Amino acid sequence: MAIRRLVPAAGLGRALSLYALLVCGLTWPLLRYFTTHVPGDGIDDPSLAWNLWWIKARLVDQVNPDIFHVGWMFHPLTINLGFYTLTPLNGLLSIPLQSAFSLVIANNLLLLSSFVLGGGGAYLLARQELAQACYGPQTAHYAALVAGMIYAFGSSKLFYASLGQFNIASSQWLPFCALYTLRLARSQAWRPALRNALLAGLFLIFQAWAELTYASFLILFVMLAFLWSLSLASHLHTMRLRLAGFAVMGLFFLLGIVPFLWAMAPDLLREGDFFGSGGGFADAYSADLMGYVLPTRLHPFWGHWVASLPFANDKGQQIFIGYTALVLLLGGLSALWRRAAMRNVGGFWLVATLFFWWMTLGAEVRWAGAPVGVGGPFALISRLPFFSGNRYPSRYSVMVMVGVAVLAAAGLASLLARMNKRTHGPSPRYVGIITAIIALLFLGEHLSVPLPLSDFQVPAIYQEIATLPGDFTLLELPTGWRNGARVLGKSDRLIMFQQWYQTMHGKRRLGGNTSRNPPYKFQYFTQVPLLGDLIALMNAEPDGTREHDEIARVVGTQLERMITQDRALASEVLAFLGVRYVTVHVEKSPPALLRFVDEALPLTLVDEWHGPDWTGAPSTIRLYQVRTAPPADHWTIDLAAPQGQLYLAEGWSLLPDDQGVRYATRPCAELLLNLPDEGGSLTLTLAGPAQSAQLALNGQPLTTVAIPAGGDALSIDVPPGMATALIDRLRLCFDHLTPVTALAPAPDPRGWPIGQSGAFLAKRLLVQSAGKDVGDFAHIWLDGVDLMQGQLGYNLVALDQSGAVLAKANFNTLAAESASAALATWVQQWPPGVVIAGAVQDEASLRLGEDAVNALRALGLTTDLRNRFRWSHAFVGVVGAPPASALDAATLLTPAVVTVGLAFDAPVVSGGVKQITFAAQGAHTTADLGDN
C-alpha cells in the first residue's frame, strides 16, 4: 500500500497538531493549573510575565509608544528597558489574549505556542535540507517530524521553561530565520534572493524582538552561512547576487531594530558600555562536557542523581542531546557523505553545530566541573559589542539543537529509505512505527515532568490598592533592586513577586528588576537619606550567614540613631517620592525593620491581609497610609545637605564643593523636583565655570539664562500646566565643559594637605569604596580620572606628591591566603613620603592578616578591617606618616569616601547648582522659607 503524497502545507499542519498535543503532556501539570500558575521557580517568571502587562499598559492604557523608558519602577528615576529582557513581540501578541482571557492565560498560551511554532519551523527546515539531499517527500516528512520534536522538546528548552525564563524559551523564530538564510545562501536568481533575504531578515527581527540574545546567535549563524554560500558560488554573478542578498538582509534587520538602537544608544554614549556588565561569572553558566551525556535534573527517574553530580546544572547549563539523537546524527553524517550531499548540506551543518557546541562550553572546557586545559572561542566573541550582553555560554545550545535536529533527521531519513528499499516499496505501517519508536525514545530521554510551577494568585490586598485613585507611589517593605549581576536590598523571591503584583495594583514602585543598568540607578537609593537606612534594615536578619549577621550586629548598634534621624525627615522624603501607601510583608521583615516602621515612619495602619504566599507558607501583609502634610507654598533645597541627594538624577558630582555647589559632570544633567501643576516661581543659584545654561522642564524648553559671575540667584517663571509629572525633571544644559584641573588651584603651592600627615598632594584625589551590599565597587579618581578597574579586595595606588602614578596593585584578601603578605610587602617597598590610596571592593577581611594591617598602620591608618565582613574601606595615607594622621573611612551600611582637595568623579565639569527655591503663585518669596 503506497503512502499518500503529502504536500508541504498538509505535512506542516499535521506536524503542528502533533506538537500541540505533545506540549500539553510534556509540560504537565501546567494544563491542570492553566489559569493560576505559570512554569517557573519564582525568580525570573514574575518579571517576565510582567513584561506582557507592561506592553499593554504602556501602549493601550497609557497610549504611549515609548515602551522602553519606564518610571513605574526604580521611581523616581527612569529605567531603560532596552537593556532588559523585555520580549516586546511577546507583549504585542499578548494584548488580545490579555483582553480576552487573563494575563496568566496569555503568558501560558504564548509559552506553549513557542514549542509548537519552534517545532514547526524546525520541521520545515529539516524538510528543506532533506530535499537538498534528494530524499523523497514521504521519507522527509517523517524524518522532519522527529526533527521538530528534537528542537521543540529537547530538555534544554524544557529546563528554561521550568526556570520561568520565557525570553530564553522564545526561540520559535530561530529555525524560520535559518530556513530562509539557507535559501538565500543557495539562491541563483535575483527575485528569489531578494524574497529570501527579506524573509530571513523578518524572522531575525522577530527573534530580536522576542529575545535579543538569540538575535546575536543568529548573526553568527548568518555569517557562517554567508561564508559557506560564497564557497559554493561557481560564478562571479552568483557571488554578487549572494553578496547583495545578505546585504539586503542586514540592512532590513538594522531597520527593524531601530527602536532598540534608539533606546540604547544614548545611555551607552553617556554611561559607557555597561551592556556587558556581569560577565565575570560566565564560567558558572557554561555547559559541562559531562552534562552532554546525562539527562537533566528534571528527569523523573534520574534527576535526583544528576543534581548531586559535581558540575553546575541548576540554571540550564546542562545540554543533553540524548543518545537517540546522537546516534541519528552520526547516521545522518554518514548518509550525507554517501549521498555526496556533504558539501551542499552536511558540511555546513557539521561545522555550524560543532562551532556552537564549542561556544556552549565557555572560555574553558570542563569535565565534571574541572578544567581540562582546552579553551574556546566564547572568550573572544563575548568581548565584541552586542555579543558582550550574553554571559550564559550554555544558551548557545539553542543553535546546537537546530544542527542536531537537521542532522538527526538526515539519519532517520536514511534509515527509513533503507527500510523502504529492503521491503520493495513504502510501507506506512512500518515507517510510522519506526518513527514513533524513535520519537518515544528521544522524548523519554528528555522527559522533564512534572514541570515546576509558580502560583501567580495575587493577595487580595493588592486588589484593594488597585481601587485607590490617583497616580502615586507604593513603597513595599522589604523590597529590592535587581539586575543580572547584583541585588540591592532584599535578596529574596519576594522582590520578583512584588513586580508581578504591580500587574494588579498598577501603581509606581521604588524597587524593580532589570538586566543591565548604569550604576547610579542603584546608588541613588543607597545614597538617599531614609532609603539607604531602609536598605540596611531589610537585610538586618541574623540567619547564620556571615553577611547578614554582621549587618544585624551593626544595625543593632545604630538603630536608635536611625529612628531619631529618619523620623525627622521621613515625611519630606516620602512626600517628595509621592508615596501614599506602604505595604509590609511581616514574615519577610527583620524585627529591626518592623520597629523602624512603627517608630520612624508617619504611617497609619489601614488593613492587614492573612493568607498563603506563592509557596503556600503563611503570609501577613500590612497596608499603611502615609500621613502627609499639605504641600508648602514655598520651599528651599540645599544641594549640599544630605537631603540634597534626593533631588539629583544622573550627571552630578558625587560631592559638593566647599561652597555647597553641586557640579554637573556632563553637558546636561537633571534635577528631580516636585512642582505643583499651577506653576510658580523657581529660583536657582547657579555657578560656573559655564557661562550660560538652557533649561527644560519635563522635556519642554523653559528658558536660557546667563550664569551670574557673582553667584546671584536667578528667578524663572514656571507656567501653569507644565509641571504635571509626579516627579518633574528639570534639565540643565550648560554651554561648555571645563577640565577639573582648570578649577580653583590649591591654597598652598605644594597642593592639598593629606589629612594630618603633614604631606601634600598636587592633584585632586577622590577615593570611594563599597562593600557588596552598598555598591560593590572601588574607585580612585585622580583629577577625575579613575585609576582602577575595581577588583575584589584591596585596590591600591602609589603616588608621589606631585601626583604621578608610581604603581597600581590589587590584593584579594577575601580568597587568597597569600594576598595579605603580598599586600604588606607591596606597601613596605615604598620610601617615606609616598602617597598610598586604597579602596576595597566587595570584601577584604576574611584573609587579612596582622602583617597587612600593620603595613597599613604605617601609612597613618587606624582601621583594622578584620572581623568586619564586607565593610567599605577608603583611605589616603603617606608612608612614614604619624599614627592616625591619614584620611581613613570604614563603613558597612554606606559607601566609604575620602578626598584630597576639591575632588571629582569625572575629569570635566560644566556648571553647578547650589540652591533651589520655589514659590507657588501668590506666595511671598521674601518669607523665611527654611529648608525642605
mmCIF file with all atom_site columns, C-alpha atoms in Angstrom, residues 753-760 801 835 859-860 876-882 884-887:
data_model
loop_
_atom_site.group_PDB
_atom_site.id
_atom_site.type_symbol
_atom_site.label_atom_id
_atom_site.label_alt_id
_atom_site.label_comp_id
_atom_site.label_asym_id
_atom_site.label_entity_id
_atom_site.label_seq_id
_atom_site.pdbx_PDB_ins_code
_atom_site.Cartn_x
_atom_site.Cartn_y
_atom_site.Cartn_z
_atom_site.occupancy
_atom_site.B_iso_or_equiv
_atom_site.pdbx_formal_charge
_atom_site.auth_seq_id
_atom_site.auth_comp_id
_atom_site.auth_asym_id
_atom_site.auth_atom_id
_atom_site.pdbx_PDB_model_num
ATOM 1  C CA . PRO A 1 753 ? 47.013 68.573 52.616 1.00 0.00 ? 753 PRO A CA 1
ATOM 2  C CA . ILE A 1 754 ? 46.614 64.829 53.173 1.00 0.00 ? 754 ILE A CA 1
ATOM 3  C CA . GLY A 1 755 ? 44.804 64.569 56.487 1.00 0.00 ? 755 GLY A CA 1
ATOM 4  C CA . GLN A 1 756 ? 47.097 65.367 59.423 1.00 0.00 ? 756 GLN A CA 1
ATOM 5  C CA . SER A 1 757 ? 50.138 63.703 57.876 1.00 0.00 ? 757 SER A CA 1
ATOM 6  C CA . GLY A 1 758 ? 51.942 66.947 57.039 1.00 0.00 ? 758 GLY A CA 1
ATOM 7  C CA . ALA A 1 759 ? 52.250 65.808 53.410 1.00 0.00 ? 759 ALA A CA 1
ATOM 8  C CA . PHE A 1 760 ? 50.608 67.409 50.382 1.00 0.00 ? 760 PHE A CA 1
ATOM 9  C CA . GLN A 1 801 ? 53.404 64.059 45.967 1.00 0.00 ? 801 GLN A CA 1
ATOM 10 C CA . VAL A 1 835 ? 51.204 58.595 48.977 1.00 0.00 ? 835 VAL A CA 1
ATOM 11 C CA . LEU A 1 859 ? 50.615 54.862 56.459 1.00 0.00 ? 859 LEU A CA 1
ATOM 12 C CA . GLY A 1 860 ? 48.802 56.615 59.323 1.00 0.00 ? 860 GLY A CA 1
ATOM 13 C CA . VAL A 1 876 ? 44.723 58.034 51.584 1.00 0.00 ? 876 VAL A CA 1
ATOM 14 C CA . GLY A 1 877 ? 47.869 57.646 53.664 1.00 0.00 ? 877 GLY A CA 1
ATOM 15 C CA . VAL A 1 878 ? 51.541 58.522 53.470 1.00 0.00 ? 878 VAL A CA 1
ATOM 16 C CA . VAL A 1 879 ? 54.475 56.183 54.042 1.00 0.00 ? 879 VAL A CA 1
ATOM 17 C CA . GLY A 1 880 ? 56.090 57.094 57.360 1.00 0.00 ? 880 GLY A CA 1
ATOM 18 C CA . ALA A 1 881 ? 53.230 59.360 58.497 1.00 0.00 ? 881 ALA A CA 1
ATOM 19 C CA . PRO A 1 882 ? 52.359 59.699 62.191 1.00 0.00 ? 882 PRO A CA 1
ATOM 20 C CA . ALA A 1 884 ? 46.106 58.237 62.966 1.00 0.00 ? 884 ALA A CA 1
ATOM 21 C CA . SER A 1 885 ? 47.071 61.021 60.567 1.00 0.00 ? 885 SER A CA 1
ATOM 22 C CA . ALA A 1 886 ? 45.685 59.535 57.332 1.00 0.00 ? 886 ALA A CA 1
ATOM 23 C CA . LEU A 1 887 ? 42.340 60.097 55.639 1.00 0.00 ? 887 LEU A CA 1
#
